[in-house]
XYZ file of C-alpha atoms in Angstrom:
769
model
C 7.647 -1.791 16.903
C 8.830 0.002 13.759
C 11.049 3.108 13.714
C 12.027 5.055 10.575
C 15.085 7.080 10.646
C 15.326 10.582 8.979
C 18.053 10.631 6.609
C 20.850 8.208 6.035
C 22.837 6.064 8.493
C 25.929 4.073 8.818
C 25.935 0.347 10.126
C 29.225 -0.435 11.853
C 30.386 -4.125 12.195
C 26.798 -5.166 11.437
C 25.429 -3.944 14.827
C 25.811 -0.388 15.587
C 23.740 2.284 13.787
C 25.182 5.692 13.517
C 23.009 8.391 12.036
C 24.552 10.449 9.130
C 25.327 13.580 11.098
C 28.490 15.850 11.334
C 29.777 13.558 14.178
C 29.371 10.321 12.189
C 32.926 10.116 10.890
C 34.283 10.748 14.400
C 32.111 7.942 15.815
C 33.045 5.500 13.044
C 36.716 6.174 13.538
C 36.526 5.590 17.228
C 34.872 2.223 16.704
C 36.907 0.941 13.734
C 39.983 3.099 13.512
C 39.120 3.949 9.979
C 38.343 7.040 8.132
C 35.903 6.204 5.465
C 33.706 8.581 3.176
C 30.035 8.192 2.684
C 30.727 7.134 -0.934
C 33.138 4.358 0.164
C 30.747 3.158 2.833
C 27.770 2.933 0.413
C 29.907 0.442 -1.672
C 30.021 -2.033 1.559
C 26.373 -2.824 1.397
C 25.454 -6.319 0.158
C 23.303 -4.904 -2.564
C 26.080 -2.779 -4.103
C 28.385 -5.916 -4.346
C 25.869 -7.918 -6.114
C 24.755 -5.067 -8.576
C 28.410 -4.459 -9.320
C 29.072 -8.109 -10.097
C 26.101 -8.170 -12.600
C 26.569 -4.593 -14.098
C 28.047 -4.561 -17.662
C 28.284 -0.743 -18.153
C 31.416 -0.058 -16.116
C 29.549 2.862 -14.471
C 28.052 2.081 -11.140
C 25.715 5.225 -11.576
C 24.050 3.948 -14.853
C 23.646 0.161 -14.347
C 23.132 -2.203 -17.232
C 22.364 -5.429 -15.540
C 22.418 -9.039 -16.968
C 20.606 -11.552 -14.889
C 21.551 -15.225 -14.103
C 18.163 -16.600 -14.500
C 14.609 -15.847 -15.583
C 11.211 -17.062 -14.552
C 7.595 -16.611 -15.657
C 4.104 -18.091 -15.191
C 1.339 -18.972 -17.503
C -0.276 -15.510 -17.429
C 2.882 -13.910 -18.740
C 5.155 -16.344 -20.675
C 3.205 -16.674 -23.875
C 3.227 -12.913 -24.542
C 7.062 -12.817 -23.471
C 7.949 -15.576 -25.996
C 5.686 -14.177 -28.711
C 7.472 -10.875 -28.405
C 10.875 -12.464 -28.360
C 10.048 -14.717 -31.308
C 8.850 -11.553 -33.276
C 12.383 -10.123 -32.535
C 14.449 -13.080 -33.822
C 14.659 -15.443 -30.697
C 16.554 -18.630 -31.528
C 17.307 -19.988 -27.988
C 17.013 -19.020 -24.308
C 20.611 -17.753 -23.632
C 20.134 -18.247 -19.760
C 18.027 -20.560 -17.686
C 14.415 -19.688 -18.140
C 11.647 -21.462 -16.053
C 8.035 -21.473 -17.289
C 5.711 -22.316 -14.344
C 1.868 -22.966 -14.639
C 0.414 -21.724 -11.315
C -2.102 -18.974 -12.405
C -4.226 -20.555 -15.272
C -3.933 -23.900 -13.625
C -7.575 -24.683 -13.218
C -8.563 -24.535 -16.815
C -11.923 -23.606 -15.568
C -12.912 -21.022 -18.037
C -12.291 -20.263 -21.751
C -12.513 -23.827 -22.977
C -9.112 -25.073 -24.323
C -7.398 -21.554 -23.878
C -5.435 -22.451 -20.654
C -4.234 -25.846 -21.527
C -3.343 -24.568 -24.980
C -1.099 -22.009 -23.302
C 0.475 -24.627 -21.178
C 1.279 -26.741 -24.269
C 2.757 -23.692 -25.981
C 4.937 -23.223 -22.912
C 6.082 -27.069 -22.989
C 6.897 -26.933 -26.645
C 8.769 -23.575 -26.307
C 10.882 -24.976 -23.547
C 11.920 -27.798 -25.614
C 12.493 -25.815 -28.668
C 14.441 -22.841 -27.047
C 16.056 -24.699 -24.225
C 13.991 -24.011 -21.020
C 12.414 -25.734 -17.918
C 8.718 -26.227 -17.757
C 6.846 -26.924 -14.489
C 3.408 -28.430 -15.137
C 0.300 -27.159 -13.379
C -0.290 -27.902 -9.672
C 3.393 -28.819 -9.029
C 4.557 -25.494 -7.585
C 3.747 -21.709 -7.426
C 6.348 -19.855 -9.426
C 8.341 -18.371 -6.339
C 8.372 -21.451 -4.413
C 9.948 -23.399 -7.384
C 12.296 -20.589 -7.584
C 13.251 -20.868 -3.965
C 13.714 -24.610 -4.155
C 15.412 -24.921 -7.538
C 16.801 -21.591 -8.799
C 17.913 -19.262 -6.108
C 21.715 -18.914 -5.159
C 23.829 -16.773 -2.953
C 24.984 -13.664 -4.829
C 22.865 -14.339 -7.872
C 20.292 -12.121 -9.601
C 16.795 -13.549 -11.045
C 14.412 -11.510 -13.055
C 10.820 -12.661 -13.053
C 7.545 -11.523 -14.940
C 5.585 -11.426 -11.689
C 5.841 -8.580 -9.153
C 6.460 -10.881 -6.256
C 9.804 -12.200 -7.561
C 11.709 -11.831 -4.316
C 14.397 -14.339 -3.208
C 16.520 -11.986 -1.005
C 16.239 -14.201 2.171
C 18.214 -16.781 0.300
C 20.968 -14.348 -0.650
C 19.457 -13.829 -4.268
C 18.630 -10.392 -5.469
C 15.525 -10.811 -7.444
C 13.111 -8.235 -9.346
C 9.732 -8.475 -10.741
C 9.216 -6.736 -13.856
C 6.844 -6.582 -17.038
C 7.507 -9.002 -19.697
C 9.440 -6.745 -22.031
C 12.221 -6.567 -19.634
C 12.526 -10.352 -19.809
C 12.350 -10.096 -23.425
C 15.464 -7.866 -23.358
C 17.395 -10.354 -21.365
C 16.364 -13.205 -23.988
C 17.661 -10.955 -26.662
C 21.048 -10.395 -24.851
C 20.155 -6.892 -23.883
C 20.216 -5.172 -20.396
C 18.114 -4.032 -17.613
C 19.019 -0.445 -17.379
C 18.509 1.627 -14.188
C 20.266 4.262 -12.235
C 21.977 2.965 -9.127
C 18.991 2.547 -6.639
C 19.233 3.771 -3.199
C 19.775 1.006 -0.449
C 17.643 1.230 2.806
C 18.643 -0.884 5.777
C 16.015 -2.963 7.663
C 17.680 -3.439 11.029
C 16.027 -6.356 12.942
C 16.458 -6.975 16.654
C 14.813 -9.274 19.186
C 12.673 -12.353 18.340
C 8.934 -12.750 17.444
C 6.706 -13.968 20.265
C 4.536 -17.091 20.016
C 1.660 -16.493 17.586
C 3.492 -13.804 15.417
C 4.387 -14.994 11.983
C 6.141 -13.468 8.937
C 3.094 -11.778 7.538
C 2.658 -9.996 10.745
C 6.212 -8.497 10.474
C 5.735 -7.867 6.759
C 2.525 -5.954 7.324
C 3.873 -3.931 10.098
C 6.705 -2.854 7.754
C 4.384 -2.105 4.754
C 2.226 -0.113 7.129
C 5.035 2.106 8.018
C 6.681 2.653 4.672
C 4.022 2.523 1.797
C 2.370 5.805 2.134
C 5.316 7.931 2.641
C 7.401 6.194 -0.213
C 10.237 5.516 2.290
C 11.653 2.818 0.142
C 10.045 3.314 -3.238
C 12.272 2.043 -6.071
C 15.021 1.327 -3.506
C 16.677 -2.034 -2.441
C 15.680 -3.211 1.110
C 18.603 -4.770 2.830
C 17.722 -6.913 6.062
C 20.544 -6.904 8.591
C 20.989 -6.973 12.391
C 21.121 -9.496 15.195
C 17.342 -10.160 15.031
C 17.950 -11.944 11.509
C 19.408 -14.968 13.446
C 16.171 -15.464 15.398
C 14.198 -16.092 12.156
C 14.099 -19.481 10.415
C 14.536 -19.364 6.615
C 10.818 -19.969 6.108
C 10.044 -17.030 8.243
C 12.548 -14.755 6.389
C 11.090 -15.775 3.150
C 7.661 -14.955 4.300
C 8.667 -11.460 5.197
C 10.813 -10.898 2.078
C 8.189 -11.817 -0.531
C 5.871 -9.123 0.904
C 8.472 -6.464 0.310
C 6.935 -5.936 -3.161
C 4.018 -4.128 -1.407
C 6.293 -1.547 -0.177
C 7.045 -0.535 -3.764
C 10.797 -1.182 -3.280
C 12.793 -2.305 -6.282
C 14.346 -5.391 -4.621
C 15.603 -7.017 -1.375
C 18.489 -8.756 -0.120
C 19.263 -10.338 3.387
C 22.402 -11.186 5.264
C 23.006 -14.856 5.160
C 24.078 -17.387 7.910
C 24.041 -21.157 8.692
C 20.167 -21.113 8.623
C 20.248 -20.214 4.920
C 23.034 -22.730 4.340
C 20.887 -25.475 5.930
C 18.058 -24.516 3.573
C 20.215 -24.986 0.468
C 21.526 -28.376 1.944
C 18.003 -29.576 2.547
C 17.224 -28.867 -1.048
C 20.370 -30.740 -2.390
C 22.094 -27.434 -3.482
C 24.508 -26.633 -0.686
C 27.000 -25.311 -3.098
C 24.699 -22.360 -3.913
C 25.198 -20.946 -0.370
C 27.207 -17.873 -0.148
C 27.735 -16.033 3.195
C 26.594 -12.385 2.647
C 27.122 -9.554 5.268
C 27.564 -5.880 4.833
C 31.148 -4.565 5.113
C 32.605 -3.180 8.409
C 31.046 0.350 7.731
C 28.052 0.353 5.339
C 26.161 3.469 4.459
C 22.262 3.187 3.962
C 20.082 5.858 2.506
C 17.550 5.108 5.223
C 17.117 2.793 8.134
C 13.987 0.919 9.243
C 14.406 -0.405 12.818
C 12.137 -3.426 13.666
C 11.875 -4.713 17.041
C 10.562 -8.227 16.302
C 9.519 -8.770 20.070
C 7.114 -5.940 19.853
C 5.152 -7.083 16.658
C 1.830 -8.305 17.122
C -0.737 -10.086 15.004
C -1.450 -7.694 12.162
C -4.460 -7.305 9.821
C -4.446 -5.241 6.610
C -8.023 -3.989 6.017
C -9.558 -3.483 2.588
C -8.429 -2.464 0.055
C -4.614 -2.153 0.305
C -1.756 -4.012 2.142
C -0.722 -0.676 3.905
C -4.109 -0.345 5.684
C -2.746 -1.937 8.631
C -3.605 -2.264 12.312
C -3.006 -4.985 15.096
C -5.700 -7.326 15.492
C -5.962 -6.530 19.061
C -6.540 -2.767 18.283
C -9.220 -3.636 15.759
C -11.057 -5.833 18.207
C -10.796 -3.020 20.823
C -12.053 -0.301 18.484
C -14.214 -2.313 16.172
C -16.819 0.256 15.152
C -14.583 3.109 14.673
C -12.061 1.115 12.511
C -14.914 -0.539 10.569
C -16.433 2.872 9.882
C -13.254 4.332 8.758
C -12.475 1.364 6.413
C -16.012 1.651 4.897
C -15.496 5.449 4.132
C -11.995 4.774 2.755
C -13.329 1.958 0.541
C -16.032 4.170 -1.103
C -12.960 6.257 -2.558
C -11.436 2.999 -4.011
C -14.951 1.649 -5.322
C -16.066 5.058 -6.519
C -19.529 4.498 -4.972
C -20.319 1.798 -7.519
C -21.765 -0.531 -4.953
C -22.571 -0.426 -1.324
C -19.897 -1.782 0.975
C -20.397 -2.347 4.625
C -18.558 -4.240 7.412
C -20.173 -2.996 10.671
C -22.944 -5.522 9.984
C -20.393 -8.415 10.698
C -20.241 -7.393 14.257
C -22.193 -9.769 16.493
C -22.169 -9.685 20.364
C -19.211 -7.289 20.154
C -17.023 -9.627 17.976
C -16.088 -9.359 14.330
C -17.247 -12.492 12.396
C -15.284 -13.343 9.188
C -16.763 -15.607 6.424
C -13.652 -17.153 4.897
C -10.047 -18.029 5.424
C -7.371 -18.825 2.937
C -3.648 -19.872 3.456
C -2.076 -19.810 0.066
C 0.483 -18.900 -2.602
C 4.156 -17.688 -2.485
C 3.365 -15.771 0.908
C 1.179 -18.143 2.837
C 1.747 -21.734 1.515
C 5.170 -22.335 3.065
C 5.885 -25.287 5.151
C 6.072 -23.665 8.525
C 3.077 -21.475 8.078
C 0.937 -24.515 7.372
C 2.401 -26.598 10.235
C 1.785 -23.835 12.698
C -1.746 -23.593 11.374
C -2.286 -27.260 12.009
C -1.042 -27.030 15.546
C -3.441 -24.206 16.338
C -6.335 -26.148 14.745
C -5.608 -29.441 16.463
C -8.691 -30.930 18.014
C -10.786 -27.965 16.738
C -13.547 -27.696 14.037
C -14.344 -24.952 11.566
C -18.151 -25.633 11.917
C -20.894 -26.208 9.585
C -21.992 -22.569 9.310
C -20.757 -20.067 6.558
C -17.217 -19.972 7.545
C -14.776 -21.890 5.268
C -11.039 -22.452 5.273
C -8.861 -23.581 2.407
C -5.097 -24.329 2.527
C -2.728 -24.416 -0.530
C 0.695 -25.766 -0.056
C 3.046 -23.772 -2.330
C 4.525 -26.869 -3.973
C 4.062 -30.594 -4.209
C 7.137 -31.247 -2.166
C 5.798 -29.226 0.635
C 2.501 -30.993 0.282
C 4.051 -34.436 0.394
C 5.947 -33.414 3.634
C 2.669 -32.180 5.236
C 1.124 -35.611 4.399
C 4.083 -37.465 5.891
C 4.165 -35.570 9.127
C 0.515 -35.592 9.674
C -0.274 -31.944 9.461
C -2.441 -32.353 6.311
C -4.600 -34.929 8.098
C -4.899 -32.615 11.015
C -6.184 -29.736 8.777
C -8.544 -32.029 6.930
C -10.019 -33.374 10.197
C -11.064 -29.873 11.058
C -13.411 -29.609 8.099
C -10.916 -27.376 6.121
C -9.971 -28.250 2.432
C -6.361 -28.900 1.306
C -5.641 -27.941 -2.387
C -2.822 -28.150 -4.795
C -0.286 -25.426 -5.478
C -2.189 -22.415 -7.092
C -2.022 -18.728 -7.139
C -5.662 -18.075 -7.800
C -6.581 -16.928 -4.377
C -4.051 -14.028 -4.944
C -5.588 -12.715 -8.056
C -9.296 -13.614 -8.123
C -9.172 -17.005 -9.854
C -10.162 -19.066 -6.979
C -12.214 -19.086 -3.799
C -14.162 -16.009 -4.583
C -16.414 -15.307 -1.492
C -20.119 -14.618 -1.500
C -21.282 -11.106 -2.093
C -20.571 -8.876 0.975
C -18.415 -11.785 2.458
C -15.209 -10.821 4.203
C -12.221 -13.124 3.664
C -9.004 -13.260 5.637
C -6.009 -14.466 3.692
C -2.263 -15.048 4.129
C -1.707 -14.028 0.366
C -0.061 -11.155 -1.120
C -2.741 -8.443 -1.900
C -6.252 -7.254 -1.063
C -7.038 -4.678 -3.803
C -10.633 -4.261 -4.884
C -11.854 -7.218 -6.745
C -8.583 -8.989 -6.158
C -10.773 -11.825 -4.622
C -12.912 -12.225 -7.839
C -16.008 -10.128 -7.297
C -17.229 -7.891 -10.034
C -18.330 -4.406 -9.521
C -19.661 -4.223 -12.931
C -22.184 -6.995 -11.818
C -23.103 -5.225 -8.528
C -20.904 -7.586 -6.490
C -18.532 -6.607 -3.843
C -16.635 -8.938 -1.339
C -13.365 -7.946 0.295
C -10.040 -9.386 1.601
C -8.063 -8.658 4.707
C -4.488 -9.848 4.923
C -3.306 -11.804 7.988
C -0.796 -14.303 9.013
C -1.576 -18.158 8.803
C -1.478 -18.483 12.493
C -4.125 -15.900 13.291
C -6.165 -17.260 10.433
C -5.949 -20.556 12.073
C -6.858 -19.213 15.478
C -9.868 -17.525 13.749
C -10.912 -20.842 12.154
C -10.713 -22.584 15.444
C -13.139 -19.899 16.718
C -15.263 -20.776 13.730
C -14.819 -17.299 12.181
C -14.610 -14.950 15.103
C -11.454 -12.808 14.426
C -8.880 -13.903 16.813
C -5.099 -13.147 17.090
C -2.902 -16.190 17.274
C -1.287 -14.597 20.506
C -4.386 -15.820 22.266
C -3.575 -19.471 21.405
C -2.234 -21.074 24.497
C -1.185 -24.404 23.143
C 2.236 -25.352 21.678
C 3.435 -24.392 18.149
C 6.057 -27.071 17.268
C 9.107 -26.922 15.171
C 8.947 -29.445 12.262
C 12.042 -30.722 10.373
C 11.484 -30.430 6.617
C 12.621 -33.022 4.157
C 12.689 -32.059 0.499
C 11.911 -34.849 -1.985
C 13.289 -33.878 -5.289
C 11.945 -36.987 -7.013
C 8.590 -35.164 -7.464
C 10.247 -32.650 -9.798
C 12.723 -35.163 -11.447
C 9.688 -37.304 -12.460
C 7.463 -34.517 -13.672
C 9.253 -31.356 -14.629
C 10.764 -31.033 -18.091
C 14.296 -29.629 -17.982
C 16.183 -29.250 -21.167
C 19.474 -28.640 -19.462
C 19.810 -25.418 -21.629
C 19.900 -27.504 -24.908
C 17.530 -26.287 -27.359
C 15.917 -28.591 -30.100
C 15.132 -26.362 -33.085
C 13.147 -29.468 -34.526
C 10.445 -29.150 -32.180
C 7.118 -27.569 -33.566
C 5.614 -25.027 -31.199
C 2.103 -25.941 -30.368
C -0.349 -23.104 -30.858
C -4.050 -22.951 -29.711
C -6.555 -20.839 -31.610
C -6.476 -18.126 -28.903
C -2.811 -17.425 -29.136
C -2.373 -14.572 -31.346
C 0.542 -12.399 -32.628
C 0.850 -8.841 -31.445
C -0.947 -6.422 -33.992
C 1.155 -3.934 -36.013
C 2.300 -0.899 -34.111
C 3.434 2.338 -35.962
C 6.414 4.621 -35.025
C 5.936 7.688 -33.169
C 4.727 10.516 -35.506
C 5.980 14.086 -35.648
C 2.914 15.349 -33.769
C 0.114 13.644 -31.769
C -3.533 14.649 -31.213
C -4.756 12.561 -28.260
C -8.188 12.274 -26.852
C -8.459 11.777 -23.013
C -10.659 8.773 -22.557
C -10.477 8.199 -18.830
C -9.723 10.336 -15.902
C -8.949 8.760 -12.592
C -8.500 10.768 -9.363
C -7.969 8.044 -6.903
C -4.734 8.459 -4.782
C -3.294 5.341 -6.331
C -4.547 3.335 -9.347
C -3.423 -0.398 -9.389
C -2.700 -2.450 -12.366
C -5.663 -4.775 -11.273
C -7.911 -1.636 -12.087
C -6.066 -1.032 -15.397
C -6.661 -4.577 -16.527
C -8.474 -6.913 -14.275
C -7.202 -10.193 -13.021
C -9.225 -13.297 -12.402
C -10.870 -15.162 -15.353
C -9.809 -12.352 -17.793
C -6.325 -13.924 -17.537
C -7.553 -16.619 -20.007
C -7.077 -14.094 -22.683
C -3.588 -13.142 -21.899
C -2.343 -14.793 -25.003
C -4.618 -12.905 -27.144
C -3.662 -9.170 -27.033
C -6.891 -7.885 -28.770
C -9.114 -10.162 -26.795
C -7.676 -9.101 -23.489
C -7.821 -5.466 -24.391
C -11.542 -5.593 -24.280
C -11.434 -5.778 -20.522
C -9.090 -2.791 -20.253
C -10.312 -0.635 -17.191
C -13.594 -2.490 -17.194
C -13.950 -2.436 -13.496
C -12.811 1.038 -13.200
C -14.157 2.926 -16.208
C -16.377 0.816 -18.519
C -16.763 3.444 -21.133
C -12.927 3.362 -21.801
C -12.700 0.739 -24.449
C -15.372 2.225 -26.651
C -13.798 5.742 -26.331
C -10.358 4.478 -27.014
C -11.593 2.484 -30.136
C -13.378 5.542 -31.555
C -10.190 7.659 -31.965
C -8.202 4.566 -32.838
C -10.307 4.090 -35.987
C -8.997 7.426 -37.232
C -5.361 6.440 -36.771
C -6.138 3.168 -38.544
C -7.527 4.905 -41.475
C -4.601 7.320 -41.555
C -2.144 4.424 -41.509
C -3.920 2.923 -44.499
C -3.477 6.246 -46.555
C -6.975 7.553 -45.847
C -8.115 10.728 -44.094
C -8.814 10.413 -40.413
C -11.816 12.641 -40.538
C -13.514 9.926 -42.475
C -13.585 7.946 -39.269
C -14.093 10.711 -36.780
C -15.589 13.928 -38.424
C -14.975 16.046 -35.448
C -11.157 15.909 -36.256
C -11.718 18.277 -39.194
C -12.845 21.016 -36.893
C -10.135 20.303 -34.353
C -7.454 20.222 -37.064
C -8.578 23.661 -38.232
C -8.188 25.097 -34.799
C -4.720 23.615 -34.573
C -3.642 24.976 -38.018
C -4.396 28.541 -36.874
C -1.174 28.238 -34.897
C 0.632 25.360 -36.635
C -0.323 25.637 -40.220
C 2.262 22.950 -41.175
C 0.381 20.331 -39.196
C -1.754 17.916 -41.166
C -2.998 14.254 -41.023
C 0.170 13.003 -42.738
C 2.560 14.127 -39.956
C 0.091 13.781 -37.061
C -0.961 10.661 -35.181
C -4.249 10.130 -33.483
C -4.837 8.185 -30.381
C -5.902 8.178 -26.828
C -4.467 8.893 -23.354
C -5.617 8.543 -19.694
C -4.965 10.650 -16.777
C -4.373 9.035 -13.275
C -2.838 10.609 -10.304
C -0.531 7.722 -9.478
C -1.020 4.621 -11.615
C 0.839 1.383 -11.542
C 0.834 -0.083 -7.954
C 0.816 -3.717 -7.651
C 1.377 -6.437 -10.359
C 4.190 -6.429 -13.069
C 1.782 -7.343 -15.537
C 2.661 -5.670 -18.822
C -0.753 -5.877 -20.100
C -1.778 -2.936 -17.982
C 0.287 -1.003 -20.506
C -0.062 -3.221 -23.636
C -3.846 -3.357 -23.652
C -3.945 0.388 -23.841
C -1.380 0.381 -26.685
C -3.366 -2.166 -28.879
C -6.333 0.086 -28.438
C -4.547 3.012 -29.860
C -2.952 4.486 -26.585
C -0.021 6.677 -27.069
C 0.560 8.054 -23.500
C -0.245 8.133 -19.883
C -0.428 11.424 -17.977
C 0.322 11.229 -14.169
C 1.484 13.190 -11.198
C 3.936 10.255 -10.476
C 4.123 6.641 -11.346
C 3.554 4.186 -8.511
C 6.276 1.770 -9.610
C 9.227 1.741 -11.813
C 7.895 -1.525 -13.424
C 4.714 -0.031 -14.642
C 6.599 3.110 -16.005
C 8.983 0.628 -17.881
C 5.980 -1.209 -19.311
C 4.687 2.065 -20.851
C 7.974 2.735 -22.399
C 8.482 -0.739 -23.754
C 5.004 -0.673 -25.493
C 6.037 2.766 -26.974
C 3.852 4.864 -24.712
C 4.844 8.215 -23.527
C 5.115 8.396 -19.659
C 4.114 12.010 -19.226
C 4.205 13.621 -16.001
C 2.113 16.822 -14.962
C 2.472 18.975 -11.974
C 0.244 17.938 -9.013
C -2.820 20.214 -8.736
C -2.484 21.646 -12.305
C -4.817 19.699 -14.525
C -5.832 22.003 -17.428
C -7.910 19.396 -19.287
C -10.791 17.097 -18.325
C -12.284 13.619 -19.612
C -12.934 13.679 -23.344
C -10.880 16.749 -24.132
C -8.543 16.650 -27.091
C -4.690 17.443 -26.477
C -2.286 18.402 -29.153
C 1.331 17.786 -28.653
C 3.515 19.278 -31.545
C 6.993 18.145 -32.203
C 6.724 15.223 -29.888
C 9.088 13.133 -32.031
C 11.758 15.814 -31.878
C 11.297 16.177 -28.028
C 11.933 12.338 -27.553
C 14.982 12.498 -30.011
C 16.567 15.233 -28.085
C 17.862 13.832 -24.765
C 17.689 16.866 -22.159
C 20.646 18.063 -20.414
C 20.236 16.818 -16.731
C 21.469 20.218 -15.711
C 18.577 22.033 -17.529
C 15.254 20.701 -16.522
C 13.521 23.306 -18.658
C 14.742 21.258 -21.593
C 12.552 18.440 -20.436
C 9.349 20.397 -20.462
C 6.955 19.814 -23.481
C 4.419 22.411 -24.356
C 1.019 20.801 -25.101
C -2.330 22.346 -25.913
C -5.838 21.501 -24.946
C -7.792 22.039 -28.120
C -10.870 24.245 -27.483
C -13.613 25.208 -30.067
C -11.736 28.225 -31.167
C -8.369 28.341 -29.389
C -5.343 26.323 -28.057
C -4.786 26.434 -24.307
C -1.153 25.741 -23.573
C 0.132 23.553 -20.615
C 3.242 21.893 -19.613
C 4.259 18.036 -19.653
C 7.351 16.272 -18.759
C 8.752 12.927 -19.802
C 11.244 12.519 -16.877
C 14.588 10.761 -17.305
C 14.849 8.395 -20.182
C 17.862 6.333 -21.316
C 18.835 6.441 -25.008
C 17.586 3.025 -25.538
C 14.160 3.953 -24.000
C 14.012 6.935 -26.367
C 14.592 4.758 -29.339
C 12.219 2.169 -28.327
C 9.376 4.995 -27.921
C 10.398 6.322 -31.358
C 10.161 2.806 -32.917
C 6.585 2.569 -31.354
C 7.481 -0.420 -29.103
C 10.094 -2.908 -28.076
C 9.093 -5.263 -30.839
C 9.740 -2.683 -33.606
C 13.054 -1.704 -31.812
C 14.257 -5.346 -32.039
C 12.499 -6.563 -35.258
C 14.847 -8.306 -37.605
């Protein structure tokens, strides 16, 4: 089904894979008559061509990218625009689309959510943007329908910003990276590796895009095969997939931790653009005659079977057939693995859902940027035809990803067919993906064609003794399960017909409802603020030295951004930095906020000209110990704050608040063995936090210890020579009662701009005018 090659590979004429061995050049010459170096062949990938077109540095090893368009939703755009305004924003220099698909319900927080929406509308008018009102479309479906273009690049403040199937290289990043684009700055990265995804065959009936995606995620996540690389989908199997199918696979590439994705394009994609009235945006994209890839994932589509990703990660994959055949063993393993994720905070069990040898689920959801596509819902309607979901505990909700899709489902009868089963059709909304809609009952098990199944991602609250869980599946198998009234069933067992339905896009819905400034700002428009929309608090520059208290220690293999700052109803406070910060790590370490605030008070007193010992008396003793070795150190040249340790933080969402909430509570650093994603590390840097690395297995401190880091400002100012890794090492000290215990930290590679941002204290200070 999935085969990962060791080492790199050449793709010749789009069909022949030649492993990178000593004999490769001879084999290539025999097929093409060309002699080509690996470096030359690497420039013949689709990804290289698009990156080169958008690079402004003149150096393809050190990229400085300018994007064509930007997009954000209502959890992120307030903070982004507030940051840009503080830095002198006058107009949006490129098209910027503000969608409202996360806080759409306005169900909690009083006027907060709608106040944010009105802020977005008035900013779109003032600065020259596009505003998509609530319930019209989820962020990524609108981008597919209205923004994507062949050979273009789009940056979004949502991690699932992926439009590669349409020939658009898109990336999901934290808000500060969008701020840089709004201020005319660049997205700076080293040239990423490019991994080929070579598709052959065609999917069998009942297999959908989520099945293919989960099979790939299960094969590559844990080994980091594509981490921070571009996935390039090629091969003869691409032609067997509809545009909708490709989109469904593509959006899930985020869960592999890759940087971005791109696909070869053909007449199927050209038809997609034509249907949406934008045929001129189609560009035929193919790799060159000989293209070199840093790795190759071979996928035989005909061998993929309906998949399920068990709690609590999209990579915990198994076929539904295998799960049903080995129920008790797999469920027992899942329960044990879940206790690691949940930290034993609550009891979690699944084996009690087995009745008469079959696994019974409680809820089905087909929704969002992954599940809410036209073909997914039509297929579900066909499988459900003439069936009923029953009047017991099982429920099914279906969310079309945009109003144009919803309208077509009404016109072709699919919506009526779904409603007749007892299922519910709802408007475009991302809530089921992040815990703001359809939260199951305690101990319930939900199957969802959505993007993630992290702990509490469905909305349950560990701190209140609640736990429910989500498994990811394709819409087709969710429908087959619903047709069996909750008995877990792969769609390959459906013996009826799944039709092919022609899609007609009605642009009048958007023309009549979406505000589009056409890029023309109106500086006379007054921005509408709600009482919850607050400016970012003042943040100081990096001091000469740091004394940090470790206020949380997390030893999970991976820490998600959901665990760093919970999603769900807390998102109502995303426009209030201090208000949102109160929820930091609340579901993982409820003591974090209080501990961080305790040391933060000392820094606040210091910044006001007082002595930090007034706020935290223990600092007097600690500073005395430090001064035995560093007599020049005092409270005027030393900053006080907090840090956390996590083995591998930052998997999942692009939300900048996972870092900014730590910063506004006085955080100066993270310490990790590695960072799960580039976007989380970038968020730390853009909020002036030090992305420290420590060698795995060597942890000389523990929670609540104090760490002294002398001359940290000098260390950041002095860019290390890449040939001398020792210069990147920083000696820090655990402050004991009567001694200093040294240990080593590293910062990893930083660009000059990133160093300056950290020195200034945050991106706002760096850009402030």
